Coordinates of C-alpha atoms in Angstrom, one line a residue:
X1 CA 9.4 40.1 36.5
X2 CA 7.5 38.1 34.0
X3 CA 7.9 34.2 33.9
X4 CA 7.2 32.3 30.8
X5 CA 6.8 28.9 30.5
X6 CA 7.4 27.4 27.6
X7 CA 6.7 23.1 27.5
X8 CA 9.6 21.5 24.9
X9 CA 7.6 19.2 21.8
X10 CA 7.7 16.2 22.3
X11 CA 7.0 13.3 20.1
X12 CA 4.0 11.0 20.4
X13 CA 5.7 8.1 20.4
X14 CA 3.5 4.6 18.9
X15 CA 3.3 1.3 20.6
X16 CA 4.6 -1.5 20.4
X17 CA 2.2 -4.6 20.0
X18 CA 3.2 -7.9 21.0
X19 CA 0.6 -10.3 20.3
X20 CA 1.2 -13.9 22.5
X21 CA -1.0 -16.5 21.9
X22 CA -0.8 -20.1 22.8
X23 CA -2.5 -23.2 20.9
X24 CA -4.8 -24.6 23.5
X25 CA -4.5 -22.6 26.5
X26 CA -7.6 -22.4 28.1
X27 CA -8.5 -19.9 31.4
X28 CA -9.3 -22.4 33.4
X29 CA -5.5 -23.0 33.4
X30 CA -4.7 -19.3 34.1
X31 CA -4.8 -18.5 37.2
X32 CA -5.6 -15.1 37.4
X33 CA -9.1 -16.7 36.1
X34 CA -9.8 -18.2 39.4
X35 CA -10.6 -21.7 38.7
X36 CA -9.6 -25.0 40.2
X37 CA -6.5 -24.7 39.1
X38 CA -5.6 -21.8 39.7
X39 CA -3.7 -22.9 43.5
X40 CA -1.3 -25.2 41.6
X41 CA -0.1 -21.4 40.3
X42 CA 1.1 -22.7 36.9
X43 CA 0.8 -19.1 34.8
X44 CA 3.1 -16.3 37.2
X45 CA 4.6 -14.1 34.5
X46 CA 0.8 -14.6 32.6
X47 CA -0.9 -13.7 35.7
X48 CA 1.1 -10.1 35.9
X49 CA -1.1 -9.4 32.9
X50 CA -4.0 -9.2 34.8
X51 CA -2.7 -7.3 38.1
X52 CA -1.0 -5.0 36.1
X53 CA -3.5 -4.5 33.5
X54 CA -7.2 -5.9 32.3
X55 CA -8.6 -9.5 32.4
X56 CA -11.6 -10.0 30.1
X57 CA -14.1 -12.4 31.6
X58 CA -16.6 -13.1 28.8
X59 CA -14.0 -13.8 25.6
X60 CA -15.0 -16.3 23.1
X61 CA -14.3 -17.9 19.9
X62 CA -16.9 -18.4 16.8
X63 CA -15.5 -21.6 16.3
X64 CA -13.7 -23.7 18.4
X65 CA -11.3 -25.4 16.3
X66 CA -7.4 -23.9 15.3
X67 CA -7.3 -23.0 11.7
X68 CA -10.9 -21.1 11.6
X69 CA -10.0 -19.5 14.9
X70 CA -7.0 -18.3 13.8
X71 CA -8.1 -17.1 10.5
X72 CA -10.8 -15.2 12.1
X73 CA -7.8 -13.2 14.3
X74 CA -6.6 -12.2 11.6
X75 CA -9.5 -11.0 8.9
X76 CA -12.0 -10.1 12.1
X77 CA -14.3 -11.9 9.8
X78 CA -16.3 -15.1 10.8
X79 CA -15.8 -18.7 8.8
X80 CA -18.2 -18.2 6.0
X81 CA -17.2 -14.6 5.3
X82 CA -13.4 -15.5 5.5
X83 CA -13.9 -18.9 3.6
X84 CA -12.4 -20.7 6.6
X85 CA -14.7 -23.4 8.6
X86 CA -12.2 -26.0 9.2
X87 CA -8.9 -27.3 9.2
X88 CA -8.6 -27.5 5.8
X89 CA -9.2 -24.0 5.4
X90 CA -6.6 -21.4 4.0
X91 CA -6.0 -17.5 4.3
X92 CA -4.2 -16.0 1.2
X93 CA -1.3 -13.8 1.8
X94 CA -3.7 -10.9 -0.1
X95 CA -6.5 -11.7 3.1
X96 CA -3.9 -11.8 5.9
X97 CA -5.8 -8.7 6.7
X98 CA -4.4 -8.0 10.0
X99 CA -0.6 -7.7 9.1
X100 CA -1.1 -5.7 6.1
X101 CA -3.9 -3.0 8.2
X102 CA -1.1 -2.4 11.1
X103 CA 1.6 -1.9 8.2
X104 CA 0.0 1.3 7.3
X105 CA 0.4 2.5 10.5
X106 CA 4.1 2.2 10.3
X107 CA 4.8 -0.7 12.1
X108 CA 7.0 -3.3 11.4
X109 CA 5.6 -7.0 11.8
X110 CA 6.6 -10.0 12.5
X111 CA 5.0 -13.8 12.4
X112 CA 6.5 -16.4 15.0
X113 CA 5.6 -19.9 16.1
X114 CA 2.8 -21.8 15.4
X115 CA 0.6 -20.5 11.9
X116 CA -1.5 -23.4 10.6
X117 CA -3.2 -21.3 7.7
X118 CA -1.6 -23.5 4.7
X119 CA -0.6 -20.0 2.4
X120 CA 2.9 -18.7 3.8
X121 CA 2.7 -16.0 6.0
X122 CA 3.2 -13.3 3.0
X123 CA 1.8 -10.2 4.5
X124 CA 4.2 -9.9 7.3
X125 CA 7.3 -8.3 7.0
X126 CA 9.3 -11.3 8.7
X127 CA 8.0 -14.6 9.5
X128 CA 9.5 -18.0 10.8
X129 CA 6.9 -20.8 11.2
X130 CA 6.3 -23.9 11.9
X131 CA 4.7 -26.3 8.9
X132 CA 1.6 -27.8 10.3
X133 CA 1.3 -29.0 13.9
X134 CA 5.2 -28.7 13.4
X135 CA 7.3 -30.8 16.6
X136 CA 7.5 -30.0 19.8
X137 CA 10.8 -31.1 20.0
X138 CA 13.9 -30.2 17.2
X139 CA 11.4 -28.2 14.7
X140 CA 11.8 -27.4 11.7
X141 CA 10.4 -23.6 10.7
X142 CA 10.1 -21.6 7.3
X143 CA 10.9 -18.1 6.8
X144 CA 12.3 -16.0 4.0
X145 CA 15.7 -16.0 4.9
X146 CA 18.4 -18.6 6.4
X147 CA 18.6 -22.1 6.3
X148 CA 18.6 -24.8 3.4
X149 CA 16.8 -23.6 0.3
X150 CA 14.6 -26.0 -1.0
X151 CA 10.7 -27.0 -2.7
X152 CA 8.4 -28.0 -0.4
X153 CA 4.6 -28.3 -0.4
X154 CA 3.6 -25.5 2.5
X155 CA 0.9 -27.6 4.0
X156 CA -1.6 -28.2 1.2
X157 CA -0.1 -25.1 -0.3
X158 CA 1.4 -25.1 -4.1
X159 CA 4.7 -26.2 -4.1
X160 CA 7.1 -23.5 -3.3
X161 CA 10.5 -22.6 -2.6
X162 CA 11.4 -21.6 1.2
X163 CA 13.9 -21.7 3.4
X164 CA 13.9 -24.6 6.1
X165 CA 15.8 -24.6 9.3
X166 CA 15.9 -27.3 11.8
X167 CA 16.2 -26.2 15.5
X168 CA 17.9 -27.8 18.6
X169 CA 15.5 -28.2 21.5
X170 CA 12.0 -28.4 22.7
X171 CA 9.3 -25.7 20.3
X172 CA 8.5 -23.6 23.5
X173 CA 12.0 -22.3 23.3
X174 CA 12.8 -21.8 20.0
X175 CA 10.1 -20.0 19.3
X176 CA 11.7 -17.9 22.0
X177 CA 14.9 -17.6 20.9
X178 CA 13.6 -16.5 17.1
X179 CA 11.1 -14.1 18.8
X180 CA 14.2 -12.7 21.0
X181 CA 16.9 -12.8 18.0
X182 CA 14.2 -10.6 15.9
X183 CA 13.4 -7.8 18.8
X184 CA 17.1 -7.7 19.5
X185 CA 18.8 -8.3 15.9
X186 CA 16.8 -8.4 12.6
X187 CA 14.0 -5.5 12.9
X188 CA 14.0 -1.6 12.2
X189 CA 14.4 0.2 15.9
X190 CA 12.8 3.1 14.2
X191 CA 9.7 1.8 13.7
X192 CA 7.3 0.3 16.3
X193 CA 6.9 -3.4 16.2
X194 CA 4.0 -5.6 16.1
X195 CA 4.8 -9.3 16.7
X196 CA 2.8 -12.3 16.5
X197 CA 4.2 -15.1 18.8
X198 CA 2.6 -18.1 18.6
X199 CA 3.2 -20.7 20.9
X200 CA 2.9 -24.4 19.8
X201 CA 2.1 -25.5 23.2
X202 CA 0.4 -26.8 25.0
X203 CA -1.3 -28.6 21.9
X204 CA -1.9 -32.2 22.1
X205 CA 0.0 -34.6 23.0
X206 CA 1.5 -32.3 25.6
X207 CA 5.4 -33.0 25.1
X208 CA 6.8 -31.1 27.8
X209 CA 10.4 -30.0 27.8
X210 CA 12.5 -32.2 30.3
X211 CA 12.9 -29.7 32.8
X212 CA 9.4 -30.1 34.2
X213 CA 9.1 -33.6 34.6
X214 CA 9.1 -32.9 38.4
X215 CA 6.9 -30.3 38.4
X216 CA 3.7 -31.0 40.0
X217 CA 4.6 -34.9 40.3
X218 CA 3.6 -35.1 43.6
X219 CA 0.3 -33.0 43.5
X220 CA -2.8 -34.2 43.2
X221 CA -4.5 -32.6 40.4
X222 CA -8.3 -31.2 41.4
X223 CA -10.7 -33.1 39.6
X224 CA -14.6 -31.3 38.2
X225 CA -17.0 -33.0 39.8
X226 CA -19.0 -33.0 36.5
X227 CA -16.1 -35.6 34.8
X228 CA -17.9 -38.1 37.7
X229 CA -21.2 -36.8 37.6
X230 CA -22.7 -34.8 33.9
X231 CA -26.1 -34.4 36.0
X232 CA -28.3 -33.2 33.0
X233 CA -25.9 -31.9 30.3
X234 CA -26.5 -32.2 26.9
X235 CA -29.2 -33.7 24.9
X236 CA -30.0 -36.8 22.5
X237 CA -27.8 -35.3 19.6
X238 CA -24.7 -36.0 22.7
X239 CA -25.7 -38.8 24.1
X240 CA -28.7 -40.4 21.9
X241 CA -31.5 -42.1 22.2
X242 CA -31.2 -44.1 25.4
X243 CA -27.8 -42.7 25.8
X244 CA -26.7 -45.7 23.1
X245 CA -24.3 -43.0 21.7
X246 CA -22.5 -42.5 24.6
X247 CA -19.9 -44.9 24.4
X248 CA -19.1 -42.7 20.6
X249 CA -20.0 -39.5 21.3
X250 CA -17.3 -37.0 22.5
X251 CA -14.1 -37.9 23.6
X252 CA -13.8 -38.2 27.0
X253 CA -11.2 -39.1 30.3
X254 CA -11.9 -42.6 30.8
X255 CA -13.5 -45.9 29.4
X256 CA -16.8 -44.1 28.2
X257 CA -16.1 -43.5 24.7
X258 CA -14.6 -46.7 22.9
X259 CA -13.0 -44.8 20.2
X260 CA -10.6 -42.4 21.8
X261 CA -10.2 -41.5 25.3
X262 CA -7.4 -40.0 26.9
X263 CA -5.9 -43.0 28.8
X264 CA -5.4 -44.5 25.5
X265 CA -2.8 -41.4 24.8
X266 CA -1.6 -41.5 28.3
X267 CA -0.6 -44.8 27.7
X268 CA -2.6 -46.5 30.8
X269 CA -2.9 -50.0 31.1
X270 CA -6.9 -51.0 28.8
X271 CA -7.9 -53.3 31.7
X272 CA -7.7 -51.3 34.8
X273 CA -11.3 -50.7 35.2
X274 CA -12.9 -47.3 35.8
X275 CA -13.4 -45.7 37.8
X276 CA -9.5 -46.0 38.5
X277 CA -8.6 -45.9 34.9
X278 CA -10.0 -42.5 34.8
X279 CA -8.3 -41.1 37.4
X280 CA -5.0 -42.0 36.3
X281 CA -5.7 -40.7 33.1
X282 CA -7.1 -37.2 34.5
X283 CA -4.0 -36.9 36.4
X284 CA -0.9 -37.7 34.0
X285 CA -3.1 -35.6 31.6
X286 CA -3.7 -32.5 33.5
X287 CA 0.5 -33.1 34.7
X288 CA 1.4 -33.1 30.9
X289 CA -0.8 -30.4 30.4
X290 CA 0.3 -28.1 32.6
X291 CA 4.0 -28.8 32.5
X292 CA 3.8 -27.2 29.3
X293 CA 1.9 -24.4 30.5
X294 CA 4.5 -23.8 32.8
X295 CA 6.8 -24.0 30.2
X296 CA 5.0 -21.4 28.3
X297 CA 5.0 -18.9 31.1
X298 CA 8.5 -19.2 31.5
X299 CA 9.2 -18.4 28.0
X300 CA 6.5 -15.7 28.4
X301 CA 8.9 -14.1 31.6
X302 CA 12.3 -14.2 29.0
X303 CA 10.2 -11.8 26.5
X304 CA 9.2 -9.8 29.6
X305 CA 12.6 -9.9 30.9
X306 CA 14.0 -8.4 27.1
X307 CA 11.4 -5.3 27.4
X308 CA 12.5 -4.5 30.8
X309 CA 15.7 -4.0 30.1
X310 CA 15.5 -2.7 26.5
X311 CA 13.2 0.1 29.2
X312 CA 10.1 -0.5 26.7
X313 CA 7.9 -2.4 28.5
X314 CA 5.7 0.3 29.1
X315 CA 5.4 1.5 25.8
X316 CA 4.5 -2.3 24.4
X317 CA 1.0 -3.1 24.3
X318 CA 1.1 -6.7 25.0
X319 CA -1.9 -8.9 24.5
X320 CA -2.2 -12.8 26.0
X321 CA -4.7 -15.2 24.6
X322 CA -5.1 -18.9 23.4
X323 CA -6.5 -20.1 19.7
X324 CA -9.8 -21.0 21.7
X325 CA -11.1 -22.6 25.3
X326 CA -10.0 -26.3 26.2
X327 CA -11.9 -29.1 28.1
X328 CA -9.9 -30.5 30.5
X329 CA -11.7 -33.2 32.1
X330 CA -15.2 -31.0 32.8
X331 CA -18.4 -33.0 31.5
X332 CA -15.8 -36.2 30.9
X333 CA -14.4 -34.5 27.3
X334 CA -11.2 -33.6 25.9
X335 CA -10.0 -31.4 23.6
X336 CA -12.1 -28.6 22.1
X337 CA -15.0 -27.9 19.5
X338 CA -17.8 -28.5 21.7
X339 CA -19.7 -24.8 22.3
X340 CA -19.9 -25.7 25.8
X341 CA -18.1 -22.7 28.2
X342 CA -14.9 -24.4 28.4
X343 CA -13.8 -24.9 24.8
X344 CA -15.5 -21.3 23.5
X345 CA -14.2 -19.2 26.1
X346 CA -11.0 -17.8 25.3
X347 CA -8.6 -16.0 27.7
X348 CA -7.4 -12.6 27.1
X349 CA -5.2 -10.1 29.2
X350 CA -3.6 -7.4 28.3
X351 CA -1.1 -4.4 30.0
X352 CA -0.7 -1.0 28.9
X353 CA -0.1 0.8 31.2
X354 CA -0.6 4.6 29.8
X355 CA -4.5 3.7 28.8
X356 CA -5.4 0.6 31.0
X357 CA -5.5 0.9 34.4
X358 CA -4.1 -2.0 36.3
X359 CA -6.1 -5.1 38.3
X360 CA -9.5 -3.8 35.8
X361 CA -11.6 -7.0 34.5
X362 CA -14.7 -6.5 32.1
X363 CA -17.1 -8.9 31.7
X364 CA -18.2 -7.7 27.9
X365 CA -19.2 -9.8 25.3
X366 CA -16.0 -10.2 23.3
X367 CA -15.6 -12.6 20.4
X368 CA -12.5 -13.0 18.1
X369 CA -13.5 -11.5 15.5
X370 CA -13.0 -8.5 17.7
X371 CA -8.9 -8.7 18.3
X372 CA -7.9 -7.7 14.8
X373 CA -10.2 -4.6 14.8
X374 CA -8.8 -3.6 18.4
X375 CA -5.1 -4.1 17.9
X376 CA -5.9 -1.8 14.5
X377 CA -7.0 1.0 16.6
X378 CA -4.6 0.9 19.4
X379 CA -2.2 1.1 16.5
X380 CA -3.6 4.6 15.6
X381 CA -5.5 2.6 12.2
X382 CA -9.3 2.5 10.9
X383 CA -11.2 -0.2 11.2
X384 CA -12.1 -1.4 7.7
X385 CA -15.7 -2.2 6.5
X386 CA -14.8 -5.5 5.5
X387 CA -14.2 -6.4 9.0
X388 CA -17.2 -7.8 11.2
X389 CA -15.5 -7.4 14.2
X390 CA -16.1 -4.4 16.6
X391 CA -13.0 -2.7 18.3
X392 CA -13.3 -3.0 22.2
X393 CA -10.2 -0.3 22.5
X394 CA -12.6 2.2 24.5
X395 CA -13.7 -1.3 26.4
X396 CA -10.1 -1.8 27.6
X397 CA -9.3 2.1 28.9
X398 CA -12.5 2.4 30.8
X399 CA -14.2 -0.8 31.7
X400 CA -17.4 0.5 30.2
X401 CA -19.1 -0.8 27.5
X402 CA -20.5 1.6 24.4
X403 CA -23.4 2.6 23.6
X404 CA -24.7 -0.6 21.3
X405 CA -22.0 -2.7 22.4
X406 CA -23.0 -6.9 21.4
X407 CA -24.5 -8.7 24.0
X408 CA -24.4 -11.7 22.6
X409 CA -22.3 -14.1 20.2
X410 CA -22.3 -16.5 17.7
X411 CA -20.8 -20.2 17.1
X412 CA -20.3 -22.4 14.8
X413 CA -18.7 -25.7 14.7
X414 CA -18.7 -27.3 11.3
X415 CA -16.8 -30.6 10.9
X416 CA -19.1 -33.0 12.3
X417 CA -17.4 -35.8 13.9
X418 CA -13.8 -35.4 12.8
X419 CA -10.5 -36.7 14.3
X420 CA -12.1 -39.3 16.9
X421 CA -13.3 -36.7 19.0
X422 CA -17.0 -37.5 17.6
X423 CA -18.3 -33.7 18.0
X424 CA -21.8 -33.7 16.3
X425 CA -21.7 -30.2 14.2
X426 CA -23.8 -27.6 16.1
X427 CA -24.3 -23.9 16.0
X428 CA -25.6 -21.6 18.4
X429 CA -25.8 -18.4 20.0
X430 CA -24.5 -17.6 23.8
X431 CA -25.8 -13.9 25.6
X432 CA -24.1 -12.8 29.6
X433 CA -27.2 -15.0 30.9
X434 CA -28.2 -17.8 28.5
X435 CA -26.6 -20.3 26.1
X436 CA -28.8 -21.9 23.7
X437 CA -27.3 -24.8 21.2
X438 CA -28.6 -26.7 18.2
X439 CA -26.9 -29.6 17.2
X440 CA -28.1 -30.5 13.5
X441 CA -25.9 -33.4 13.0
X442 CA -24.8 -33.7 9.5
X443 CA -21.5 -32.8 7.8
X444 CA -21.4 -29.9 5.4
X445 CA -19.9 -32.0 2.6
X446 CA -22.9 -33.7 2.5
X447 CA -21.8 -36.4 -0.1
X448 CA -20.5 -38.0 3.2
X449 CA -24.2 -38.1 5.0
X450 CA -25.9 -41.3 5.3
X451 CA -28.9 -43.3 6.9
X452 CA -26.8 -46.0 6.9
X453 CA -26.0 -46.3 10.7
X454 CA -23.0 -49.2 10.5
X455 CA -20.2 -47.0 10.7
X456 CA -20.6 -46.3 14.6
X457 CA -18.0 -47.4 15.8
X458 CA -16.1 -47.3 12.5
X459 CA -12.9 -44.3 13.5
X460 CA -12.0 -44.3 9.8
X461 CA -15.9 -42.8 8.5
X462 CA -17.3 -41.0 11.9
X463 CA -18.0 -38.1 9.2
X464 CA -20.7 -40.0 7.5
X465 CA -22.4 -40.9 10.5
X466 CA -25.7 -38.6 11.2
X467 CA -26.3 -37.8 14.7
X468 CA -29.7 -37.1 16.4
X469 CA -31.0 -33.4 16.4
X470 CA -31.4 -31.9 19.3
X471 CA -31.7 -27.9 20.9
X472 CA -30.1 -27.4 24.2
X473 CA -30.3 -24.5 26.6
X474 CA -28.4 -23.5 29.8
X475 CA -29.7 -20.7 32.4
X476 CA -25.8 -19.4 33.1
X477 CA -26.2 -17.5 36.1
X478 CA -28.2 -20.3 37.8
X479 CA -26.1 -23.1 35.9
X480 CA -22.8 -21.9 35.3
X481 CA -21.2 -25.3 34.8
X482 CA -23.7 -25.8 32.2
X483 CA -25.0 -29.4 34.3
X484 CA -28.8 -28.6 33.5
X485 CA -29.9 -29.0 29.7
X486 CA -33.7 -27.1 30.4
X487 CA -34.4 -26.2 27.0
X488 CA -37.6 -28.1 27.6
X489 CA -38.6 -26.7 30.2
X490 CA -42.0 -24.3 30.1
X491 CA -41.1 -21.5 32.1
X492 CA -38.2 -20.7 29.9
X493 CA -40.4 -21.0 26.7
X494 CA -40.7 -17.3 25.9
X495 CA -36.6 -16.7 27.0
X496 CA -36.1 -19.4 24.6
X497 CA -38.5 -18.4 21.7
X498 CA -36.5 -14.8 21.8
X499 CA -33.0 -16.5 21.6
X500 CA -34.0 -18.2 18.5
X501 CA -35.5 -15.0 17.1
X502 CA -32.6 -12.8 18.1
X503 CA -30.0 -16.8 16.4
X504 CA -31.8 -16.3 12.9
X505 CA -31.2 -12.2 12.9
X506 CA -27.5 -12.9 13.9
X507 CA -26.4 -15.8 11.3
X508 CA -28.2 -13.5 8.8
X509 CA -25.5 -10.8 10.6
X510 CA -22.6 -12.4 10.4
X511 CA -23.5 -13.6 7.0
X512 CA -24.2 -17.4 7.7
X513 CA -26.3 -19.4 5.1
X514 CA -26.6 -22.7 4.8
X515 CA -28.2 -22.5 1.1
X516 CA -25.8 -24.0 -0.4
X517 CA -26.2 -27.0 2.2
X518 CA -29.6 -27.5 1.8
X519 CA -29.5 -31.0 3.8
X520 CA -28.3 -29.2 6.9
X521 CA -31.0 -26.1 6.0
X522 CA -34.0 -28.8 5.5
X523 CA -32.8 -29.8 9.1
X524 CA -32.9 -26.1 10.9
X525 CA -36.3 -25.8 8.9
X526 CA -37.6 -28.9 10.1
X527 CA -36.6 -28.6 13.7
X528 CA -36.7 -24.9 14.5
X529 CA -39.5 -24.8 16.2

């Protein structure tokens, strides 16, 4: 008797992509990263990610600021490819590359939460954004459809006609429930989905929603030991000569810089001295901070919760990140911009289950030009030529890097101290074992540069202000926290000399020229070497 077998066709079936990314979130507040955090347990759902699929260790931005890291996601081009270097920067719905690449695949998409890329979302087939920063509590979005018609200016867009709705409750959630009302109600089930939700939190000034206010109110919040002690971080061009910039330079926790510090936002009493000021200030921050963390991970669990019982969990490729790293205390700074590890490492998890195999980790060089490449592949597309970005698909399924996989990235931070924060404009280029920074000071719009040196302390004109020039260097695997500035240092001479070689062949790379600035070029000429 003869058997045959014979195996029924079935269809390959595509994935879903859902891409969450939250403004601010740094992985020193993920705990699945392992930092100091990381007991207070604020990221659960987040942290499934990682057990139950791949945590990427070395992921960084080429600029640590919102709009030019989010324009980057989505052309996998850097800032002066893309035409985006700051926040005044805009990406034309014709060079929302991402959205319109994963279309030809078949998918439908989707843009939710948090844009910040003055042009409308165009290129997606659905979007519903927030204008601007938006509010973190009763937003208003635009979309296409719903709402009261009316002409607004989209950020510093042309004045257009949209559709405004006003929202009940705090931005965490509603961008929730519009995610959750498009998966369930508005998009084609025949076609895979990729969706883009972008959480507004936990962006400054950390408005938590009510719920939390008891959460973590009794805990006291671990502290670096570098926001007491910086040891021998940075350089001239951070704290000048004599450290006489210090009390301007980079905004930090406590008293230090007189121009914006975050007990002013905490709302602390001026005259309690530090070093008690400080610690106030470090603790209702990081308590803000992380409430809305939380709040984003719960949010995070109700999408999870959807695709478990829609029984298509497995078949979504889902993807966590933040716009870029955060300081959150660490060498006494706030915020972001700085190249230092903190603000340009990014965190990035992502489960799939058929390809990645669960609990891996990679520590590849990853940067975010990178994401919009990948998420094209996994989507069955092509990555286009135009794209400087790599695909790290194979990097995700087997932990292994390819053959002439980057070792190393590039930064650039361009607007030299902007919004208070007093970052001196710097670039530089960071391998697995060294970092090495130049700061050259001067704003690109160089009409604002000047010797004059009155506007210190002056909040309103910080941008005309030229900083000191200075290189800085960090031996990572000896100096993780980055506490050891040796760039002067003779025995690293000939490490050094190659990282500047290897810094001029990658801005010619990525296409970075400062011709057309030629006060900021006469400064790398005159203090290269």
């Amino acid at each position: 008797m003869a058997f045959f077998s014979c195996e029924k066709e079935t269809k390959v079936e595509k994935p879903n992509i859902l891409y969450i990314m939250s403004d601010d979130h740094t992985s020193q507040a993920i705990g699945a990263y392992g930092k100091r955090l990381a007991r207070l347990n604020p990221t659960p759902t987040i942290d499934r990610l990682a057990e139950e699929g791949i945590l990427l260790e070395n992921t960084f931005c080429t600029n640590s600021i919102c709009t030019p890291s989010r324009a980057s996601i989505m052309t996998g081009q850097f800032g002066q490819v893309n035409g985006v270097v700051d926040l005044s920067g805009r990406l034309a719905p014709e060079n929302q590359y991402l959205p319109i690449e994963i279309k030809k695949q078949g998918y439908e998409t989707a843009m939710v939460g948090k844009w910040h890329l003055k042009h409308a979302p165009e290129a997606f087939d659905y979007y519903n954004v927030l204008p601007g920063q938006g509010d973190y509590f009763n937003p208003t979005l635009y979309s296409r459809e719903g709402g009261e018609k009316k002409e607004i200016r989209f950020e510093e867009d042309l004045v257009r006609e949209v559709n405004a709705m006003k929202y009940e409750g705090h931005s965490s959630d509603v961008i929730t429930d519009i995610s959750l009302d498009w998966l369930k109600n508005k998009r084609d089930k025949s076609k895979p989905f990729f969706l883009m939700h972008h959480f507004k939190a936990p962006h400054d000034f950390f408005e938590f929603a009510p719920r939390y206010k008891a959460y973590l109110e009794d805990v006291e919040i671990p502290e670096p030991a570098n926001m007491w002690y910086n040891g021998n971080n940075g350089s001239i061009a951070t704290r000048g000569e004599n450290n006489h910039l210090m009390d301007t330079i980079g905004s930090s926790i406590g008293h230090r810089n007189v121009i914006r510090n975050m007990g002013i936002h905490m709302e602390i009493d001026p005259n309690i001295p530090d070093p008690e000021y400080k610690k106030l200030a470090y603790q209702e921050y990081l308590k803000r901070y992380l409430r809305c963390v939380k709040g984003v991970d719960d949010n995070v669990k109700r999408i999870f919760d959807y695709l478990e019982a829609e029984g298509i969990m497995d078949n979504t490729i889902i993807i966590y990140t933040g716009d870029q790293g955060f300081m959150l205390g660490e060498h006494d700074y706030i915020d972001k911009r700085w190249m230092y590890e903190e603000s340009q490492r990014m965190p990035f998890l992502v489960r799939y289950p058929k390809t990645i195999k669960a609990g891996s980790r990679s520590d590849a060089m990853i940067n975010n030009t990178d994401f919009a490449p990948t998420m094209i592949e996994m989507a069955g597309g092509t990555v286009p030529e135009y794209m400087q970005g790599s695909s790290f698909k194979s990097i995700l399924e087997t932990r292994e890097e390819a053959e002439g996989w980057k070792q190393d990235t590039y930064y650039r931070y361009w607007m030299h101290m902007a919004h208070k924060h007093n970052n001196p404009a710097h670039f530089g280029i960071r391998t697995k074992d060294y970092k090495l920074i130049f700061f050259y000071g001067r704003d690109y719009q160089t009409n604002r540069n000047t010797k004059a040196q009155k506007w210190a302390h002056n909040p309103a004109s910080m941008s005309d202000f030229i900083t000191p020039v200075a290189w800085e260097f960090y031996d990572l695997k000896k100096d993780p926290e980055e506490m050891d500035n040796r760039y002067k240092d003779l025995k690293y001479a000939s490490i050094i000399s190659d990282l500047k070689s290897r810094l001029k062949t990658l801005r010619d790379e990525v296409k970075e020229d400062d011709s057309k600035y030629p006060e900021i070029q006469k400064v790398i000429d005159t203090y290269w070497d």
